PDB file of C-alpha atoms in Angstrom:
ATOM      1  CA  MET C   7     218.580 261.889 115.505  1.00  0.00           C
ATOM      2  CA  LYS C   8     217.960 260.009 118.751  1.00  0.00           C
ATOM      3  CA  ARG C   9     221.335 261.118 120.093  1.00  0.00           C
ATOM      4  CA  MET C  10     220.553 264.756 119.239  1.00  0.00           C
ATOM      5  CA  THR C  11     217.166 264.512 120.957  1.00  0.00           C
ATOM      6  CA  LEU C  12     218.834 263.194 124.110  1.00  0.00           C
ATOM      7  CA  ILE C  13     221.350 266.055 124.063  1.00  0.00           C
ATOM      8  CA  ILE C  14     218.619 268.679 123.734  1.00  0.00           C
ATOM      9  CA  ALA C  15     216.559 267.060 126.496  1.00  0.00           C
ATOM     10  CA  PHE C  16     219.605 267.008 128.768  1.00  0.00           C
ATOM     11  CA  ILE C  17     220.263 270.709 128.127  1.00  0.00           C
ATOM     12  CA  PHE C  18     216.733 271.771 129.055  1.00  0.00           C
ATOM     13  CA  ILE C  19     216.577 269.546 132.146  1.00  0.00           C
ATOM     14  CA  ALA C  20     220.010 270.681 133.347  1.00  0.00           C
ATOM     15  CA  ILE C  21     219.264 274.388 132.857  1.00  0.00           C
ATOM     16  CA  SER C  22     215.899 274.047 134.597  1.00  0.00           C
ATOM     17  CA  THR C  23     217.542 272.351 137.603  1.00  0.00           C
ATOM     18  CA  PHE C  24     220.484 274.740 137.555  1.00  0.00           C
ATOM     19  CA  TYR C  25     218.331 277.867 137.916  1.00  0.00           C
ATOM     20  CA  GLN C  26     216.117 276.677 140.716  1.00  0.00           C
ATOM     21  CA  GLY C  27     218.682 278.295 142.997  1.00  0.00           C
ATOM     22  CA  ASN C  28     220.880 276.833 145.659  1.00  0.00           C
ATOM     23  CA  LYS C  29     218.253 276.426 148.357  1.00  0.00           C
ATOM     24  CA  GLY C  30     218.675 273.138 150.137  1.00  0.00           C
ATOM     25  CA  TYR C  31     222.234 272.748 148.854  1.00  0.00           C
ATOM     26  CA  ALA C  32     225.339 273.163 150.961  1.00  0.00           C
ATOM     27  CA  PHE C  33     227.370 274.224 147.903  1.00  0.00           C
ATOM     28  CA  ASP C  34     227.162 277.682 146.366  1.00  0.00           C
ATOM     29  CA  PHE C  35     226.795 277.440 142.573  1.00  0.00           C
ATOM     30  CA  GLU C  36     228.259 280.923 142.017  1.00  0.00           C
ATOM     31  CA  GLY C  37     230.414 280.845 138.879  1.00  0.00           C
ATOM     32  CA  MET C  38     229.077 277.572 137.458  1.00  0.00           C
ATOM     33  CA  TYR C  39     227.648 277.605 133.937  1.00  0.00           C
ATOM     34  CA  LEU C  40     226.111 275.465 131.209  1.00  0.00           C
ATOM     35  CA  ALA C  41     226.883 276.186 127.566  1.00  0.00           C
ATOM     36  CA  PRO C  42     224.971 274.585 124.678  1.00  0.00           C
ATOM     37  CA  LYS C  43     227.177 274.720 121.574  1.00  0.00           C
ATOM     38  CA  ILE C  44     226.851 274.599 117.782  1.00  0.00           C
ATOM     39  CA  SER C  45     229.899 273.798 115.653  1.00  0.00           C
ATOM     40  CA  TYR C  46     231.030 273.848 112.036  1.00  0.00           C
ATOM     41  CA  TYR C  47     233.874 271.447 111.285  1.00  0.00           C
ATOM     42  CA  PRO C  48     235.354 271.299 107.749  1.00  0.00           C
ATOM     43  CA  GLU C  49     237.664 268.400 106.910  1.00  0.00           C
ATOM     44  CA  ASN C  50     239.828 267.883 103.845  1.00  0.00           C
ATOM     45  CA  PRO C  51     241.383 264.387 103.731  1.00  0.00           C
ATOM     46  CA  VAL C  52     244.439 264.052 101.508  1.00  0.00           C
ATOM     47  CA  GLY C  53     243.374 263.714  97.881  1.00  0.00           C
ATOM     48  CA  LYS C  54     239.653 263.960  98.610  1.00  0.00           C
ATOM     49  CA  ILE C  55     236.977 266.644  98.511  1.00  0.00           C
ATOM     50  CA  TRP C  56     235.989 268.744 101.500  1.00  0.00           C
ATOM     51  CA  ASN C  57     233.699 267.203 104.092  1.00  0.00           C
ATOM     52  CA  HIS C  58     231.533 269.595 106.081  1.00  0.00           C
ATOM     53  CA  TYR C  59     230.357 268.528 109.545  1.00  0.00           C
ATOM     54  CA  LEU C  60     227.691 270.239 111.630  1.00  0.00           C
ATOM     55  CA  GLY C  61     227.633 269.545 115.341  1.00  0.00           C
ATOM     56  CA  ALA C  62     225.870 270.217 118.613  1.00  0.00           C
ATOM     57  CA  GLY C  63     226.891 269.625 122.185  1.00  0.00           C
ATOM     58  CA  VAL C  64     227.006 271.010 125.686  1.00  0.00           C
ATOM     59  CA  ALA C  65     229.665 272.041 128.178  1.00  0.00           C
ATOM     60  CA  ALA C  66     229.569 272.396 131.952  1.00  0.00           C
ATOM     61  CA  GLY C  67     232.095 274.773 133.450  1.00  0.00           C
ATOM     62  CA  PHE C  68     233.217 277.034 136.245  1.00  0.00           C
ATOM     63  CA  ASP C  69     234.118 280.726 135.910  1.00  0.00           C
ATOM     64  CA  LEU C  70     236.670 281.687 138.585  1.00  0.00           C
ATOM     65  CA  PHE C  71     236.167 285.393 137.804  1.00  0.00           C
ATOM     66  CA  ARG C  72     232.673 285.150 139.283  1.00  0.00           C
ATOM     67  CA  LEU C  73     233.994 284.253 142.722  1.00  0.00           C
ATOM     68  CA  LYS C  74     233.625 287.043 145.259  1.00  0.00           C
ATOM     69  CA  THR C  75     237.308 287.611 145.974  1.00  0.00           C
ATOM     70  CA  VAL C  76     239.388 290.781 146.112  1.00  0.00           C
ATOM     71  CA  TYR C  77     241.090 290.106 142.796  1.00  0.00           C
ATOM     72  CA  PRO C  78     239.123 287.507 140.800  1.00  0.00           C
ATOM     73  CA  ILE C  79     241.066 285.204 138.483  1.00  0.00           C
ATOM     74  CA  PRO C  80     240.001 285.603 134.799  1.00  0.00           C
ATOM     75  CA  LEU C  81     240.077 281.851 134.203  1.00  0.00           C
ATOM     76  CA  ARG C  82     237.386 279.343 133.163  1.00  0.00           C
ATOM     77  CA  VAL C  83     237.516 275.550 133.121  1.00  0.00           C
ATOM     78  CA  GLU C  84     234.952 273.275 131.466  1.00  0.00           C
ATOM     79  CA  PHE C  85     234.125 269.769 130.288  1.00  0.00           C
ATOM     80  CA  GLU C  86     232.530 269.424 126.836  1.00  0.00           C
ATOM     81  CA  TYR C  87     230.732 266.771 124.818  1.00  0.00           C
ATOM     82  CA  MET C  88     230.297 267.358 121.078  1.00  0.00           C
ATOM     83  CA  GLY C  89     228.556 265.255 118.423  1.00  0.00           C
ATOM     84  CA  ARG C  90     229.056 266.001 114.722  1.00  0.00           C
ATOM     85  CA  ALA C  91     227.372 264.657 111.585  1.00  0.00           C
ATOM     86  CA  LEU C  92     228.396 264.999 107.957  1.00  0.00           C
ATOM     87  CA  ALA C  93     226.173 267.621 106.331  1.00  0.00           C
ATOM     88  CA  THR C  94     225.525 265.444 103.263  1.00  0.00           C
ATOM     89  CA  ASN C  95     225.231 262.117 105.082  1.00  0.00           C
ATOM     90  CA  ALA C  96     223.969 261.899 108.673  1.00  0.00           C
ATOM     91  CA  ASP C  97     225.260 258.305 108.884  1.00  0.00           C
ATOM     92  CA  VAL C  98     228.831 259.645 109.152  1.00  0.00           C
ATOM     93  CA  THR C  99     229.356 260.954 112.693  1.00  0.00           C
ATOM     94  CA  ILE C 100     232.161 262.059 115.024  1.00  0.00           C
ATOM     95  CA  HIS C 101     231.845 262.250 118.820  1.00  0.00           C
ATOM     96  CA  SER C 102     234.348 263.785 121.211  1.00  0.00           C
ATOM     97  CA  VAL C 103     234.848 264.817 124.827  1.00  0.00           C
ATOM     98  CA  MET C 104     237.258 267.569 125.861  1.00  0.00           C
ATOM     99  CA  PHE C 105     238.523 269.424 128.908  1.00  0.00           C
ATOM    100  CA  GLY C 106     239.170 273.103 128.306  1.00  0.00           C
ATOM    101  CA  ALA C 107     240.842 275.986 130.147  1.00  0.00           C
ATOM    102  CA  TYR C 108     240.261 279.582 129.030  1.00  0.00           C
ATOM    103  CA  TYR C 109     241.989 282.824 129.992  1.00  0.00           C
ATOM    104  CA  ASP C 110     239.654 285.805 129.628  1.00  0.00           C
ATOM    105  CA  LEU C 111     240.872 289.293 128.743  1.00  0.00           C
ATOM    106  CA  ASN C 112     237.901 291.226 130.140  1.00  0.00           C
ATOM    107  CA  LEU C 113     236.949 294.639 128.782  1.00  0.00           C
ATOM    108  CA  PHE C 114     235.126 297.077 131.065  1.00  0.00           C
ATOM    109  CA  TYR C 115     233.250 300.275 130.308  1.00  0.00           C
ATOM    110  CA  VAL C 116     234.443 303.109 132.567  1.00  0.00           C
ATOM    111  CA  ARG C 117     233.208 306.692 132.347  1.00  0.00           C
ATOM    112  CA  ALA C 118     235.773 309.487 132.098  1.00  0.00           C
ATOM    113  CA  SER C 119     234.440 310.958 135.339  1.00  0.00           C
ATOM    114  CA  GLU C 120     235.256 307.678 137.122  1.00  0.00           C
ATOM    115  CA  LEU C 121     238.918 307.469 136.149  1.00  0.00           C
ATOM    116  CA  ASP C 122     240.125 309.457 139.178  1.00  0.00           C
ATOM    117  CA  THR C 123     238.026 307.557 141.716  1.00  0.00           C
ATOM    118  CA  LEU C 124     237.950 303.933 140.536  1.00  0.00           C
ATOM    119  CA  SER C 125     240.798 301.568 141.320  1.00  0.00           C
ATOM    120  CA  THR C 126     241.445 298.221 139.684  1.00  0.00           C
ATOM    121  CA  LYS C 127     239.955 296.547 142.746  1.00  0.00           C
ATOM    122  CA  ASN C 128     236.778 298.649 142.439  1.00  0.00           C
ATOM    123  CA  ILE C 129     236.408 297.791 138.765  1.00  0.00           C
ATOM    124  CA  TYR C 130     236.782 294.055 139.359  1.00  0.00           C
ATOM    125  CA  THR C 131     234.362 293.973 142.281  1.00  0.00           C
ATOM    126  CA  THR C 132     231.681 296.469 141.204  1.00  0.00           C
ATOM    127  CA  LYS C 133     231.543 296.336 137.403  1.00  0.00           C
ATOM    128  CA  ARG C 134     230.680 293.617 134.915  1.00  0.00           C
ATOM    129  CA  PRO C 135     232.747 293.276 131.713  1.00  0.00           C
ATOM    130  CA  PHE C 136     230.747 293.993 128.565  1.00  0.00           C
ATOM    131  CA  MET C 137     233.053 291.894 126.376  1.00  0.00           C
ATOM    132  CA  SER C 138     235.944 289.428 126.644  1.00  0.00           C
ATOM    133  CA  ILE C 139     238.654 288.116 124.365  1.00  0.00           C
ATOM    134  CA  TYR C 140     239.705 284.621 125.411  1.00  0.00           C
ATOM    135  CA  LEU C 141     242.493 282.138 124.730  1.00  0.00           C
ATOM    136  CA  GLY C 142     241.940 278.440 125.317  1.00  0.00           C
ATOM    137  CA  LEU C 143     243.756 275.120 125.578  1.00  0.00           C
ATOM    138  CA  HIS C 144     242.014 271.745 125.183  1.00  0.00           C
ATOM    139  CA  LEU C 145     242.730 268.113 125.936  1.00  0.00           C
ATOM    140  CA  GLY C 146     240.322 265.304 125.087  1.00  0.00           C
ATOM    141  CA  ALA C 147     239.526 262.320 122.926  1.00  0.00           C
ATOM    142  CA  LYS C 148     237.630 261.437 119.771  1.00  0.00           C
ATOM    143  CA  ILE C 149     235.473 258.623 121.126  1.00  0.00           C
ATOM    144  CA  GLY C 150     233.773 257.536 117.926  1.00  0.00           C
ATOM    145  CA  TYR C 151     233.994 257.913 114.162  1.00  0.00           C
ATOM    146  CA  ASN C 152     231.112 255.992 112.617  1.00  0.00           C
ATOM    147  CA  VAL C 153     230.692 255.401 108.891  1.00  0.00           C
ATOM    148  CA  THR C 154     227.735 253.653 107.258  1.00  0.00           C
ATOM    149  CA  ASP C 155     227.995 252.779 103.541  1.00  0.00           C
ATOM    150  CA  LYS C 156     225.010 251.662 101.473  1.00  0.00           C
ATOM    151  CA  GLY C 157     225.195 249.871  98.156  1.00  0.00           C
ATOM    152  CA  ASP C 158     223.177 250.781  95.027  1.00  0.00           C
ATOM    153  CA  MET C 159     221.346 248.887  92.224  1.00  0.00           C
ATOM    154  CA  GLY C 160     218.507 248.044  94.613  1.00  0.00           C
ATOM    155  CA  LEU C 161     220.770 245.997  96.858  1.00  0.00           C
ATOM    156  CA  ILE C 162     221.334 247.544 100.276  1.00  0.00           C
ATOM    157  CA  GLN C 163     224.571 246.490 101.849  1.00  0.00           C
ATOM    158  CA  THR C 164     225.432 248.243 105.097  1.00  0.00           C
ATOM    159  CA  ASN C 165     228.960 248.334 106.493  1.00  0.00           C
ATOM    160  CA  VAL C 166     229.456 250.099 109.783  1.00  0.00           C
ATOM    161  CA  GLY C 167     232.942 251.130 110.844  1.00  0.00           C
ATOM    162  CA  VAL C 168     233.927 252.552 114.226  1.00  0.00           C
ATOM    163  CA  SER C 169     237.373 254.021 114.727  1.00  0.00           C
ATOM    164  CA  ARG C 170     239.488 253.612 117.834  1.00  0.00           C
ATOM    165  CA  THR C 171     239.630 256.297 120.487  1.00  0.00           C
ATOM    166  CA  THR C 172     242.115 259.048 119.597  1.00  0.00           C
ATOM    167  CA  ILE C 173     243.658 261.644 121.919  1.00  0.00           C
ATOM    168  CA  LEU C 174     243.053 265.262 120.896  1.00  0.00           C
ATOM    169  CA  PHE C 175     244.986 268.443 121.636  1.00  0.00           C
ATOM    170  CA  GLY C 176     243.584 271.853 120.841  1.00  0.00           C
ATOM    171  CA  ALA C 177     244.152 275.593 121.097  1.00  0.00           C
ATOM    172  CA  GLY C 178     241.836 278.422 120.225  1.00  0.00           C
ATOM    173  CA  LEU C 179     240.618 281.957 120.728  1.00  0.00           C
ATOM    174  CA  GLY C 180     237.335 283.794 120.593  1.00  0.00           C
ATOM    175  CA  PHE C 181     235.115 286.677 121.587  1.00  0.00           C
ATOM    176  CA  ALA C 182     232.455 286.721 124.307  1.00  0.00           C
ATOM    177  CA  TRP C 183     229.638 289.263 124.561  1.00  0.00           C
ATOM    178  CA  HIS C 184     228.181 289.503 128.066  1.00  0.00           C
ATOM    179  CA  VAL C 185     224.568 290.240 127.157  1.00  0.00           C
ATOM    180  CA  SER C 186     223.327 290.057 130.754  1.00  0.00           C
ATOM    181  CA  PRO C 187     224.684 288.946 134.167  1.00  0.00           C
ATOM    182  CA  TRP C 188     223.526 285.390 133.420  1.00  0.00           C
ATOM    183  CA  PHE C 189     223.851 285.078 129.608  1.00  0.00           C
ATOM    184  CA  THR C 190     226.973 285.285 127.413  1.00  0.00           C
ATOM    185  CA  LEU C 191     227.270 284.721 123.660  1.00  0.00           C
ATOM    186  CA  ASP C 192     230.578 283.183 122.522  1.00  0.00           C
ATOM    187  CA  LEU C 193     232.031 282.961 119.021  1.00  0.00           C
ATOM    188  CA  GLY C 194     235.289 281.054 118.842  1.00  0.00           C
ATOM    189  CA  TYR C 195     237.781 279.152 116.713  1.00  0.00           C
ATOM    190  CA  ARG C 196     240.001 276.240 117.674  1.00  0.00           C
ATOM    191  CA  ALA C 197     242.599 274.088 115.956  1.00  0.00           C
ATOM    192  CA  ILE C 198     242.654 270.401 116.902  1.00  0.00           C
ATOM    193  CA  LEU C 199     245.612 268.030 116.577  1.00  0.00           C
ATOM    194  CA  GLY C 200     245.816 264.309 117.177  1.00  0.00           C
ATOM    195  CA  PRO C 201     247.798 261.225 116.158  1.00  0.00           C
ATOM    196  CA  GLY C 202     246.711 259.709 112.869  1.00  0.00           C
ATOM    197  CA  PHE C 203     244.960 262.689 111.269  1.00  0.00           C
ATOM    198  CA  ARG C 204     245.646 266.163 109.921  1.00  0.00           C
ATOM    199  CA  MET C 205     245.002 269.345 111.870  1.00  0.00           C
ATOM    200  CA  ALA C 206     241.304 270.146 112.046  1.00  0.00           C
ATOM    201  CA  ASN C 207     239.713 273.586 112.280  1.00  0.00           C
ATOM    202  CA  GLU C 208     236.442 274.208 114.095  1.00  0.00           C
ATOM    203  CA  ILE C 209     234.191 277.234 114.531  1.00  0.00           C
ATOM    204  CA  LEU C 210     231.979 277.274 117.638  1.00  0.00           C
ATOM    205  CA  LEU C 211     228.947 279.298 118.676  1.00  0.00           C
ATOM    206  CA  SER C 212     228.164 278.949 122.381  1.00  0.00           C
ATOM    207  CA  PHE C 213     225.271 280.113 124.541  1.00  0.00           C
ATOM    208  CA  ARG C 214     226.651 280.360 128.069  1.00  0.00           C
ATOM    209  CA  PHE C 215     224.163 280.408 130.958  1.00  0.00           C
ATOM    210  CA  THR C 216     225.867 281.338 134.253  1.00  0.00           C
ATOM    211  CA  LYS C 217     224.404 281.145 137.716  1.00  0.00           C
ATOM    212  CA  PRO C 218     223.635 284.851 138.539  1.00  0.00           C
TER     213      PRO C 218
END
């Protein structure tokens, strides 16, 4: 609970600072974004019942398509932290950090009357995509797998186990709805692989706030 409170506080402080503008800064924040995330992570160890994890985290990234160039690159890169807790036992938690790269297939709305006058360059530089389909690759690490067991019969015996750090590889896809120039809603899926455990599947809901 304390960890979740810190994450939420960080999100609000970061977004507040992020949208004060770039006055007084030498660097232009165009294309940078913050993305609070919610995840659902089912796990089925061999010979055991399904475990359902719920998670929350945040990512900081950079959208190259937002750069004011002749032909913007539909590529995003980001760094993500995610914390997950077992739905039936909050004492079982997983924490991870990941780098991600996403290729966006942007969809634009063009009127029929504009087809003879708009070029690809005009579309990229004057219009905003209303939706995107993206493909992503991930590289990171599971930095903690904590398990707390409590005895019964009135005797409380607590055993805390922490796993070693494990490298993670992932690939995924998803849909992004560009609600406004500064807000995008993402719904995605990714498969995660790593040494010592079976492939994991994760569903993510992201709220992406981009510097307008």
